[in-house]
Short mmCIF file of C-alpha atoms in Angstrom, two decimals:
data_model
loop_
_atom_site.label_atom_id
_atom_site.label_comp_id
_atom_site.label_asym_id
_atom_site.label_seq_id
_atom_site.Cartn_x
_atom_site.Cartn_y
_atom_site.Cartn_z
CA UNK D 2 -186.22 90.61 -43.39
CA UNK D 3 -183.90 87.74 -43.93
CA UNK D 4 -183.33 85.74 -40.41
CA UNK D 5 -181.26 82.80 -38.97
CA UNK D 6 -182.36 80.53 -36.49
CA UNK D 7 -179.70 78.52 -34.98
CA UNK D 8 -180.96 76.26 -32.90
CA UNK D 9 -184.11 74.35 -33.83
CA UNK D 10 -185.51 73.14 -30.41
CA UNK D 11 -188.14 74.22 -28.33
CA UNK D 12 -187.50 78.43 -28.60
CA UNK D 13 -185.80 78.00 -31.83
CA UNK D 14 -188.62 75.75 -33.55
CA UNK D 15 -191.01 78.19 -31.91
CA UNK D 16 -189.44 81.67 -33.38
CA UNK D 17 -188.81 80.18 -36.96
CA UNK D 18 -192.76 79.53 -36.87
CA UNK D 19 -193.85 82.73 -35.84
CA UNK D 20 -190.80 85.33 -37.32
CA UNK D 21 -192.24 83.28 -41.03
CA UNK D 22 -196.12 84.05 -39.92
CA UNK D 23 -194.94 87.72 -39.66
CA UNK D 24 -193.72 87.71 -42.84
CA UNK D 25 -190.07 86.85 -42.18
CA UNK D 26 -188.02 84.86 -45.00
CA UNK D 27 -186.33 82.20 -42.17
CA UNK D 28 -183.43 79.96 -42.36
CA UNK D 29 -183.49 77.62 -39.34
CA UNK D 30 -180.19 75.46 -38.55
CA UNK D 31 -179.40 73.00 -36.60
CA UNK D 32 -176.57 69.96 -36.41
CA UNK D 33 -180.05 67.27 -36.19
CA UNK D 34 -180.24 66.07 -40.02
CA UNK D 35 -183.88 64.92 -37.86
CA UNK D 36 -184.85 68.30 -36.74
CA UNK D 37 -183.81 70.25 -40.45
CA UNK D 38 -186.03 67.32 -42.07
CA UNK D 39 -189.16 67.55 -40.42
CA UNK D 40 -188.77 71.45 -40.70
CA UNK D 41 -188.33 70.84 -44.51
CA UNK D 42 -190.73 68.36 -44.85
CA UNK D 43 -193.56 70.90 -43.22
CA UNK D 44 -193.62 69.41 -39.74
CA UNK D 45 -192.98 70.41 -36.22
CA UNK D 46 -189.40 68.97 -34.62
CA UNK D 47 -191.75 69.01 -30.97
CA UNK D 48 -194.98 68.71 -29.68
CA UNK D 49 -196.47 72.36 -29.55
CA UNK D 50 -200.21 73.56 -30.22
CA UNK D 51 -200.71 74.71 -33.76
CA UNK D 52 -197.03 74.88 -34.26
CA UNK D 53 -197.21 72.44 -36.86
CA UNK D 54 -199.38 74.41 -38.41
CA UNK D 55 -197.42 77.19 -38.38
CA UNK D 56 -194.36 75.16 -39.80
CA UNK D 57 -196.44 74.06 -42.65
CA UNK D 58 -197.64 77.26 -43.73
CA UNK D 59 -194.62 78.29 -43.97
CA UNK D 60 -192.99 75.94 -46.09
CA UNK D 61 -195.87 76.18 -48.99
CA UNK D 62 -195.14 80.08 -48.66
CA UNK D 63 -191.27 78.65 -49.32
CA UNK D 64 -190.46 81.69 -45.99
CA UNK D 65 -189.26 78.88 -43.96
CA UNK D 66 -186.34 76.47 -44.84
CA UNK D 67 -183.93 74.21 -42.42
CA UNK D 68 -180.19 73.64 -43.45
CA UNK D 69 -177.32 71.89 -41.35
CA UNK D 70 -174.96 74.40 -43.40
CA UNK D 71 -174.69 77.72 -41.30
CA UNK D 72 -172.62 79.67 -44.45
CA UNK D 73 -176.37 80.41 -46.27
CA UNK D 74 -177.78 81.55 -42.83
CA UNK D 75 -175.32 84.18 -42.92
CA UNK D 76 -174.62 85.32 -46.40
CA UNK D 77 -178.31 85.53 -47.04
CA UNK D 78 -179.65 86.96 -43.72
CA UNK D 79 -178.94 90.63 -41.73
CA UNK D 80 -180.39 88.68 -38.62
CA UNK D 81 -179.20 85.58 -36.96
CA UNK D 82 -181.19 84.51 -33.66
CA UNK D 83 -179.09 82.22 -31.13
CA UNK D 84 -181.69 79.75 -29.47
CA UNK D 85 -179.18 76.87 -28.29
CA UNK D 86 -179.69 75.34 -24.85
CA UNK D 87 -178.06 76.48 -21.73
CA UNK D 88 -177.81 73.53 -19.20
CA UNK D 89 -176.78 73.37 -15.70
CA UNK D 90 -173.86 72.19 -14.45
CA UNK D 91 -173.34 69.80 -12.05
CA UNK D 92 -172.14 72.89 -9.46
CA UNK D 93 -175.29 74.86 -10.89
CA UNK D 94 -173.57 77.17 -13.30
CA UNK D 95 -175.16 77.11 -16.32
CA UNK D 96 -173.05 75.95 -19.90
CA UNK D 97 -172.55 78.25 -22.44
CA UNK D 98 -170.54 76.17 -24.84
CA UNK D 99 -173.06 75.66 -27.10
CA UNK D 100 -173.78 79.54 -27.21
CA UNK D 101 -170.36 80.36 -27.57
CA UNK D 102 -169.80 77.83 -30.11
CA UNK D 103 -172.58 78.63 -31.76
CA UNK D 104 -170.94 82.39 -32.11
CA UNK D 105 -167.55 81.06 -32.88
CA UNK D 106 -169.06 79.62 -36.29
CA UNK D 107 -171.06 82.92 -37.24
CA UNK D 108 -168.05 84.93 -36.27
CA UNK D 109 -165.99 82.75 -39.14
CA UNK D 110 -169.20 83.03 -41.65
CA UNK D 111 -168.38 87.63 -40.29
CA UNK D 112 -165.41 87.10 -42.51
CA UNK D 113 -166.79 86.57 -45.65
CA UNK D 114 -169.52 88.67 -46.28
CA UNK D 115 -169.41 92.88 -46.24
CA UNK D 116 -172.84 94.05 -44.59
CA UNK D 117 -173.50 95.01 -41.51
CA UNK D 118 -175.07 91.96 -39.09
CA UNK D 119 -176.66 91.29 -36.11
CA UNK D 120 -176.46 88.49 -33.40
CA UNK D 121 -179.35 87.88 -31.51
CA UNK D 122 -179.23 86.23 -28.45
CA UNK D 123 -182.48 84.49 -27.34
CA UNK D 124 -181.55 81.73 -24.93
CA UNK D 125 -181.15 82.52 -21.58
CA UNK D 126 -177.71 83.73 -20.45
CA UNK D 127 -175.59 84.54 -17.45
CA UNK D 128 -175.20 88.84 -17.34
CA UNK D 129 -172.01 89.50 -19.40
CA UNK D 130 -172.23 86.82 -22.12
CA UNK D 131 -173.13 89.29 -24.79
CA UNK D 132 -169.98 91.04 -24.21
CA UNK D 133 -167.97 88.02 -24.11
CA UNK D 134 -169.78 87.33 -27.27
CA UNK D 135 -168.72 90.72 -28.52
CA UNK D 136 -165.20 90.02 -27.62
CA UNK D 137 -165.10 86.70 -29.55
CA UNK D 138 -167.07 87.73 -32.55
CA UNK D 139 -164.27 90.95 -32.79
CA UNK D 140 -161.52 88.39 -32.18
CA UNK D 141 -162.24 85.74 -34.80
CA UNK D 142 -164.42 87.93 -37.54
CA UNK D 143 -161.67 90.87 -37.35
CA UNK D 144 -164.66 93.35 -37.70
CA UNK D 145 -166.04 95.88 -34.92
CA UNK D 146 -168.82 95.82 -32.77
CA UNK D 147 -171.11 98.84 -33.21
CA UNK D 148 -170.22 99.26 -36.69
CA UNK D 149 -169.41 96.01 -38.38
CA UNK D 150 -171.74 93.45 -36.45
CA UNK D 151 -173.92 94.31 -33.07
CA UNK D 152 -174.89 91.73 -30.27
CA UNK D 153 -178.01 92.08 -28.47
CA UNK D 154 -179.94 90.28 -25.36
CA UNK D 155 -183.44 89.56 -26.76
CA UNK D 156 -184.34 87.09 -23.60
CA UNK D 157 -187.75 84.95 -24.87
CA UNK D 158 -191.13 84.54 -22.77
CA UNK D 159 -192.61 81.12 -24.29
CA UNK D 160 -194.32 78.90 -22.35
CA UNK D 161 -194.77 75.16 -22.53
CA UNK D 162 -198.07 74.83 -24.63
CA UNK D 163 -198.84 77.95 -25.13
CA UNK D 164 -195.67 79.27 -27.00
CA UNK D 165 -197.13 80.11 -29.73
CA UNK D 166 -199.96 82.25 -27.69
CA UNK D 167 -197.25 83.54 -25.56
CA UNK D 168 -194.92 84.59 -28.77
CA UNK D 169 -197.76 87.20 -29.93
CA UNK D 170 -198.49 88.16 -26.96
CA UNK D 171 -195.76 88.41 -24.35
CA UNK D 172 -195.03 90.40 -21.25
CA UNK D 173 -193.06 93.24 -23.18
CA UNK D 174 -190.51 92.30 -25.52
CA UNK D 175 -187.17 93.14 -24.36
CA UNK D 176 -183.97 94.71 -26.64
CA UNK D 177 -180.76 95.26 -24.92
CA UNK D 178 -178.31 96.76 -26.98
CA UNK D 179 -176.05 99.31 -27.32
CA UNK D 180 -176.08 100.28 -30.74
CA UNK D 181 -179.26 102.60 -32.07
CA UNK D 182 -178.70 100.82 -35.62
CA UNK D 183 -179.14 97.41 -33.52
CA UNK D 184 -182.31 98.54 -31.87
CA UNK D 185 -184.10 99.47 -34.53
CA UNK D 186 -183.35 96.22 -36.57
CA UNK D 187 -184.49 94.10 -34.03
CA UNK D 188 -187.43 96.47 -33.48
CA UNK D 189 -188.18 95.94 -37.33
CA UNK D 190 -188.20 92.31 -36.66
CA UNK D 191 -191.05 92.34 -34.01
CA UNK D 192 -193.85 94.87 -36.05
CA UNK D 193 -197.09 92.61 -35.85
CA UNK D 194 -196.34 91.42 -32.28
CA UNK D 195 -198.38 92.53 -29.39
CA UNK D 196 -196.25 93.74 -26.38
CA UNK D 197 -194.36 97.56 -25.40
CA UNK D 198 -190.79 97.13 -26.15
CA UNK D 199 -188.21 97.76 -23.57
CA UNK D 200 -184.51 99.01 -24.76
CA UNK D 201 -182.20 97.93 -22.18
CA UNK D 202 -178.58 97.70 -21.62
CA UNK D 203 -177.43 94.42 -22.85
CA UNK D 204 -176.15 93.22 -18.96
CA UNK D 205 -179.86 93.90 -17.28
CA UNK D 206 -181.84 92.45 -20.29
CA UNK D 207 -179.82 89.15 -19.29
CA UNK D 208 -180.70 89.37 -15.94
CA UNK D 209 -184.67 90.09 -16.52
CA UNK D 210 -185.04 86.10 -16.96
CA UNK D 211 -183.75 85.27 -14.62
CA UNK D 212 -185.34 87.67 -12.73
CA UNK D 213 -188.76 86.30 -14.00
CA UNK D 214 -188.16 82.84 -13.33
CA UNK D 215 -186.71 83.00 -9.93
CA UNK D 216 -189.99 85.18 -9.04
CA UNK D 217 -192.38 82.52 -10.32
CA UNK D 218 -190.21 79.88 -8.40
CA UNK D 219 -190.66 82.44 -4.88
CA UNK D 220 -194.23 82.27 -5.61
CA UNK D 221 -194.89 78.67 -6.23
CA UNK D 222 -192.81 77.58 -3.20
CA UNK D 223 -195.00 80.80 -1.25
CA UNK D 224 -198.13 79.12 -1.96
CA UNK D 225 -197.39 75.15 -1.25
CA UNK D 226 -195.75 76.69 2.12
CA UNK D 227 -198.77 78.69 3.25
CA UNK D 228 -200.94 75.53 1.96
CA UNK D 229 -198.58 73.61 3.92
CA UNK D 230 -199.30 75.75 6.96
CA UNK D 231 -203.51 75.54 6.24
CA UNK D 232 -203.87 71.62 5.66
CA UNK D 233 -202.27 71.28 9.21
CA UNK D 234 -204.46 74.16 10.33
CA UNK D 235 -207.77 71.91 8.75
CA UNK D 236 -207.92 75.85 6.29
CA UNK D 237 -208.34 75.32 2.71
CA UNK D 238 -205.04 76.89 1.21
CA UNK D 239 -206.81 77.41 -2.28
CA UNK D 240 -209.03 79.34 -0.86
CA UNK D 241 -206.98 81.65 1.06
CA UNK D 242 -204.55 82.07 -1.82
CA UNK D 243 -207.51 83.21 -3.86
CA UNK D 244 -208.25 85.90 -1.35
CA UNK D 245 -204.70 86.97 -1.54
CA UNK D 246 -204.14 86.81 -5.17
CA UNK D 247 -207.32 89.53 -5.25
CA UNK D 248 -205.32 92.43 -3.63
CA UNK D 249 -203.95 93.78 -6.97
CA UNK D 250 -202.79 96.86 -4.57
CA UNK D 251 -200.20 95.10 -2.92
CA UNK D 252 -200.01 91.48 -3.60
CA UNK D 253 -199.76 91.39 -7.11
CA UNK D 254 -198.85 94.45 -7.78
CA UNK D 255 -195.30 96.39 -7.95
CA UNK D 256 -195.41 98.02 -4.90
CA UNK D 257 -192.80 95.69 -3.06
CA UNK D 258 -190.81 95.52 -5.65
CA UNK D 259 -188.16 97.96 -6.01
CA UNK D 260 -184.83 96.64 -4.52
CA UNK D 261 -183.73 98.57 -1.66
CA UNK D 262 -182.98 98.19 2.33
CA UNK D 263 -184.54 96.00 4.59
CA UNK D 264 -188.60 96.11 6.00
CA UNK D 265 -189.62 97.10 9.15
CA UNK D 266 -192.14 98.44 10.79
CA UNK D 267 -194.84 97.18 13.59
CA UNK D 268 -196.37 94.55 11.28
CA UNK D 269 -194.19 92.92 8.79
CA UNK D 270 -191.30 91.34 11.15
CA UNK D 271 -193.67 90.57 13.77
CA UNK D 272 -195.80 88.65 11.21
CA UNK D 273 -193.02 86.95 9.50
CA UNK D 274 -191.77 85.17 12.89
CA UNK D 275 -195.23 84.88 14.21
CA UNK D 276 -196.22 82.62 11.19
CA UNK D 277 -192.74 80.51 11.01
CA UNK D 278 -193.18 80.27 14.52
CA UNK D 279 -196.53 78.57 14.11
CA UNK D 280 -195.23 76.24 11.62
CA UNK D 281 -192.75 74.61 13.85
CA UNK D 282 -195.52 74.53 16.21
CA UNK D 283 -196.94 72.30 13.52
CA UNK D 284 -194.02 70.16 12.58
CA UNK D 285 -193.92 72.12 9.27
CA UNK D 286 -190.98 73.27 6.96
CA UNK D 287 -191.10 76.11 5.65
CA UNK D 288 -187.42 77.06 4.55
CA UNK D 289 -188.39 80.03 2.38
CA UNK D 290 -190.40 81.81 4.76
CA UNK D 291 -187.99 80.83 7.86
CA UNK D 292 -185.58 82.71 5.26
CA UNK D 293 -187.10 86.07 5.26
CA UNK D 294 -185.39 87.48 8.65
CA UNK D 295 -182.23 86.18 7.98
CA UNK D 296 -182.30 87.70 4.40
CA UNK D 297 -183.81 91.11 5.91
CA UNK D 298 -180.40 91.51 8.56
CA UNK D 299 -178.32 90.55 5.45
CA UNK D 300 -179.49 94.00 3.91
CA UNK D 301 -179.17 96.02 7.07
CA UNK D 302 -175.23 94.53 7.05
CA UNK D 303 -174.48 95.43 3.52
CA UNK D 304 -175.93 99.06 4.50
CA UNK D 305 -173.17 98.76 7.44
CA UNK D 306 -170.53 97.31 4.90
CA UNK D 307 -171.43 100.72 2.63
CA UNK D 308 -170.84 103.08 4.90
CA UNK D 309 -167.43 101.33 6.68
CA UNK D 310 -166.42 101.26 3.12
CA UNK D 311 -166.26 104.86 3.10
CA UNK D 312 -163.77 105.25 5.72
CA UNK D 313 -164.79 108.40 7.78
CA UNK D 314 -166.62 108.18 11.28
CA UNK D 315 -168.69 111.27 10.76
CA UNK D 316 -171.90 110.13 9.40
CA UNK D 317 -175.20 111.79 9.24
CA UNK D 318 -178.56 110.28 8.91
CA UNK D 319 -181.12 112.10 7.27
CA UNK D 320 -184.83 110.26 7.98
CA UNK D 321 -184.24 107.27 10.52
CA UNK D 322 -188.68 107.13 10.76
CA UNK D 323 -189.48 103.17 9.50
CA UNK D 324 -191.26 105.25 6.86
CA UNK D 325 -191.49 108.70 5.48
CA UNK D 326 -194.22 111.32 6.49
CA UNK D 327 -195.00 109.01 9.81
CA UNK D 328 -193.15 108.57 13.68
CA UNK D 329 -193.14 105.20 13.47
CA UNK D 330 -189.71 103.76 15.10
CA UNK D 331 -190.91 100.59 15.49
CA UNK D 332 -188.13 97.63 14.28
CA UNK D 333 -187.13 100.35 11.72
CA UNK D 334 -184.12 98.74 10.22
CA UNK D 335 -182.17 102.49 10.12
CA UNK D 336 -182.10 102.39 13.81
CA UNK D 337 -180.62 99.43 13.79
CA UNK D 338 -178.33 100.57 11.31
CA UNK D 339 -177.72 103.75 13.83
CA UNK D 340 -177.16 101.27 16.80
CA UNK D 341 -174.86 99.35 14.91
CA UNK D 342 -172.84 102.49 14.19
CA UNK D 343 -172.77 103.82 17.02
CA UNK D 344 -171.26 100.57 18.74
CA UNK D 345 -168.76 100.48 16.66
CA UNK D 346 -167.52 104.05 17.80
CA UNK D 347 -169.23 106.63 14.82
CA UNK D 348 -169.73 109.85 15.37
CA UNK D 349 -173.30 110.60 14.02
CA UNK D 350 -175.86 113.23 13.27
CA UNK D 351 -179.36 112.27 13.37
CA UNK D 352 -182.27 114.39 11.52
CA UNK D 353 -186.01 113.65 11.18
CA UNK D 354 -188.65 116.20 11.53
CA UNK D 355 -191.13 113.32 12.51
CA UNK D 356 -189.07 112.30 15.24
CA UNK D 357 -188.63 114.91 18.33
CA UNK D 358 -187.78 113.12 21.55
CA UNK D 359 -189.84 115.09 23.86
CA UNK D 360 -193.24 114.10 21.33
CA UNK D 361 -192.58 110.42 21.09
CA UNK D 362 -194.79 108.19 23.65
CA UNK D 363 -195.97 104.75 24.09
CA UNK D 364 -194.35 102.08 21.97
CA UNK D 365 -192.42 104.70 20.04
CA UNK D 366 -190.18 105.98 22.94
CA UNK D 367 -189.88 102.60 24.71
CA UNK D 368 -188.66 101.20 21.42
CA UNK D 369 -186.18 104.27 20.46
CA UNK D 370 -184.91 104.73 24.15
CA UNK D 371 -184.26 101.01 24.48
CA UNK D 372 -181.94 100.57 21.10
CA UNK D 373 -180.61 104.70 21.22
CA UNK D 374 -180.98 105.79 24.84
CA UNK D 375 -178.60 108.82 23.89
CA UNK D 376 -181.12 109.50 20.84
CA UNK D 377 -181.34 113.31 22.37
CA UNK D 378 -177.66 114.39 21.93
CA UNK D 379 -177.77 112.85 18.16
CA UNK D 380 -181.07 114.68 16.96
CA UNK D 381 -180.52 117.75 15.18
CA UNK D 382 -182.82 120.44 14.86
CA UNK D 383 -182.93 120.58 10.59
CA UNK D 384 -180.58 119.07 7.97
CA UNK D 385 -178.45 122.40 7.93
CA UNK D 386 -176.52 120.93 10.98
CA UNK D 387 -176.48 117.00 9.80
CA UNK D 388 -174.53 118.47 6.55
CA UNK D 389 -172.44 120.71 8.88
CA UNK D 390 -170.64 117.84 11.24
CA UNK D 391 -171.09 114.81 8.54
CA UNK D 392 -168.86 113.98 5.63
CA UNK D 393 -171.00 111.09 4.37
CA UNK D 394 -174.51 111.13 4.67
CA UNK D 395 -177.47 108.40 4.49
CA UNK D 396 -180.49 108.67 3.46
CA UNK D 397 -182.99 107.21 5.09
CA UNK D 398 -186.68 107.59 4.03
CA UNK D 399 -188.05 109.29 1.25
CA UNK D 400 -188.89 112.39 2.75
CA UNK D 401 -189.51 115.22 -0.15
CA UNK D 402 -187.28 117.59 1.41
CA UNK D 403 -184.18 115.19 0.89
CA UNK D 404 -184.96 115.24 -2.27
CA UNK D 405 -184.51 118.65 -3.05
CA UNK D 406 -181.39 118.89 -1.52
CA UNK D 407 -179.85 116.01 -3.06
CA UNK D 408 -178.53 117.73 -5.64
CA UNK D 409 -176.65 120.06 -3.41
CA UNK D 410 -175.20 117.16 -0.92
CA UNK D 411 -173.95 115.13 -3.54
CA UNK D 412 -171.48 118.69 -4.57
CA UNK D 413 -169.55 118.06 -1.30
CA UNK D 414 -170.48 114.84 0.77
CA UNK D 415 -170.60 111.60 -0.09
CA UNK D 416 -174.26 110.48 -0.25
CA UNK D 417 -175.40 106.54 0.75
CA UNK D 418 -179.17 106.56 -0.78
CA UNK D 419 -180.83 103.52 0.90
CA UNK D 420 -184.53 104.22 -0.74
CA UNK D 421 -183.31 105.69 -4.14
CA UNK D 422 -184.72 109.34 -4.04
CA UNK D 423 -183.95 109.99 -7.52
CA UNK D 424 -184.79 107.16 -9.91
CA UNK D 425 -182.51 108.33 -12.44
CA UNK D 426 -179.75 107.85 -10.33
CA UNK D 427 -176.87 105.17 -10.20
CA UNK D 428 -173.90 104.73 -7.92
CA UNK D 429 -171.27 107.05 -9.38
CA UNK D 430 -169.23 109.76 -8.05
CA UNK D 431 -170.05 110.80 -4.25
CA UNK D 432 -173.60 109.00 -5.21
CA UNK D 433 -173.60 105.37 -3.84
CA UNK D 434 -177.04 103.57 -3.95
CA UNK D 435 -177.82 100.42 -2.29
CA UNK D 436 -178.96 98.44 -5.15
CA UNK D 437 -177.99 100.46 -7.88
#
């Protein structure tokens, strides 16, 4: 396929290289006369491994070419790929001028030609800027989005010296779009590279780097705090990092992953003040980890926010356990959703088959009877009654019999789904999810 590049630094450079090794026929444009005559001249515009290589190839293969003149990146190309920077802002927002300048000028080039095109976004974007770009594109070329031109999040993975490792063989390449004909252009323009492809909608590709690079930030500023924590200890924090990064179970794994409500339990809380505890001890900051409660009661008060939203006092619970299948009451963050309810006057219905008052002992009943001491004249004997006296009803755990009856409660009651019981499922209708 024909493609445009616009944008001929570090991603841009990087994706006229490669797109022309997979056989591509590239234009690459850019406003530095400097940058266009490197590129023409067989040469790398930046410092990359093999890239000018890559460059050079190309250019005796006459598949790559640089221009300052956008109209011949259009006219001659069913493919244009936006790779412009996106700088902060002084108040941290990040500037999309160039992107939606950028657009502004392929929008005018729209006007003159009569086949169908795509714009590719590549740089890294705030969620919604490909349908602002859809708006302007409409506006200036006069043409129609899904039928005349299509605009689609294709969010890059390149590292720093090894981009051009990285470009053939990424995480997953990522296509959000709403057009089919869209998809499978950009599709098209990947065959050769090794990675699943994920089609997303347009607003959560966007938010997938973002994502990423917030998540490698969380676990650099992990490690140097627990390292932190082990120099003044006299423990080698390499070495207990190691240990951790082996538990491909947990630790590196998906398993905590999936947005929801808050932790609990007998371990995690406990463990999380215990060790932030021990670093003031120490005379050690450790601002992300001294974080983690405060973030945790955040998400037990947007579950309260959900349900006040919802305007009716009757509200059942179905699963208050800090986990399905188990007793475990413990600093379960649904009791403490329950004890903020009921202090605010609610009239609720509580239903777990794990929990019966008259089985719970030891650490379990001091903990229930101390934050619900009038736990017995919630508890219902099944779900049947819960449903009966509630008009909204939370769920709390992922018990396996909620999830056969979701169907059925969503028909009449309002349903608050704090562990997503049906992945399929987004807040719609009497179906309001926590994250989702």
């Amino acid at each position: 396929m024909k493609v445009g590049v616009f944008g001929l630094g570090y991603v841009g450079a990087v994706s006229c290289a490669c797109f022309a090794k997979l056989g591509h026929e590239v234009i690459g444009v850019d406003v530095s006369e400097l940058k266009v005559k490197l590129i023409n001249d067989g040469k790398a515009p930046i410092v990359e491994k093999d890239l000018e290589e890559y460059i050079a190839e190309g250019r005796s293969k006459g598949v790559i070419q640089a221009t300052r003149e956008i109209e011949g990146a259009i006219s001659e190309s069913s493919l244009s790929l936006v790779c412009v920077g996106t700088p902060s802002q002084l108040n941290g927002s990040i500037d999309l001028s160039y992107i939606y300048g950028v657009v502004g000028e392929i929008a005018e080039e729209l006007k003159k030609i009569d086949h169908y095109h795509v714009v590719i976004i590549r740089s890294t974007v705030a969620p919604g800027t490909i349908r602002e770009c859809e708006k302007l594109i409409g506006t200036i070329s006069g043409k129609k989005v899904g039928e005349d031109f299509d605009v689609v999040s294709n969010p890059e993975f390149l590292r720093e010296g090894t981009a051009i490792q990285d470009f053939w063989s990424p995480p997953y390449t990522i296509i959000g779009a709403r057009s089919g004909k869209a998809i499978d252009l950009v599709k098209q323009l990947y065959i050769g590279v090794d990675a699943p492809v994920y089609i997303l909608q347009p607003e959560e590709s966007e938010m997938i780097k973002y994502a990423n690079n917030n998540f490698h930030a969380v676990k650099v500023t992990f490690a140097n705090e627990i390292g932190n924590i082990c120099k003044e200890l006299g423990v080698d924090g390499h070495k207990v990092m190691d240990i951790v990064a082996k538990d491909k179970k947990l630790n590196l794994s998906s398993y905590y992953l999936k947005p929801g409500f808050a932790f609990g339990g007998s371990c995690l809380p406990k463990d999380v003040r215990g060790l932030s505890y021990r670093a003031q001890q120490l005379d050690v900051k450790v601002p992300m980890l001294s974080s983690l409660m405060e973030s945790n009661e955040y998400q037990v008060a947007r579950g309260l926010r959900l349900v006040q939203n919802e305007h009716s006092k009757k509200i059942g619970f179905l699963g208050f356990s800090f986990k399905a299948d188990t007793d475990d009451l413990r600093e379960s963050p649904v009791v403490t959703l329950i004890e903020l309810l009921i202090g605010k006057g609610y009239d609720l219905s509580l239903y777990d088959k794990n929990v019966m008052l008259s089985k719970l002992t030891g650490k379990n009943k001091a903990y229930i009877t101390g934050h619900i001491p009038h736990i017995g004249a919630l508890l219902k004997n099944n779900v049947e009654e819960v449903l009966e006296r509630s008009e909204v009803i939370v769920i709390g755990n992922r018990s396996k019999e909620f999830s056969d009856l979701l169907p059925k409660m969503m028909h009449n009651k309002k349903v608050i789904d704090l562990v997503r019981l049906d992945p399929d499922l987004t807040s719609e209708g009497n179906y309001v999810g926590i994250c989702w």
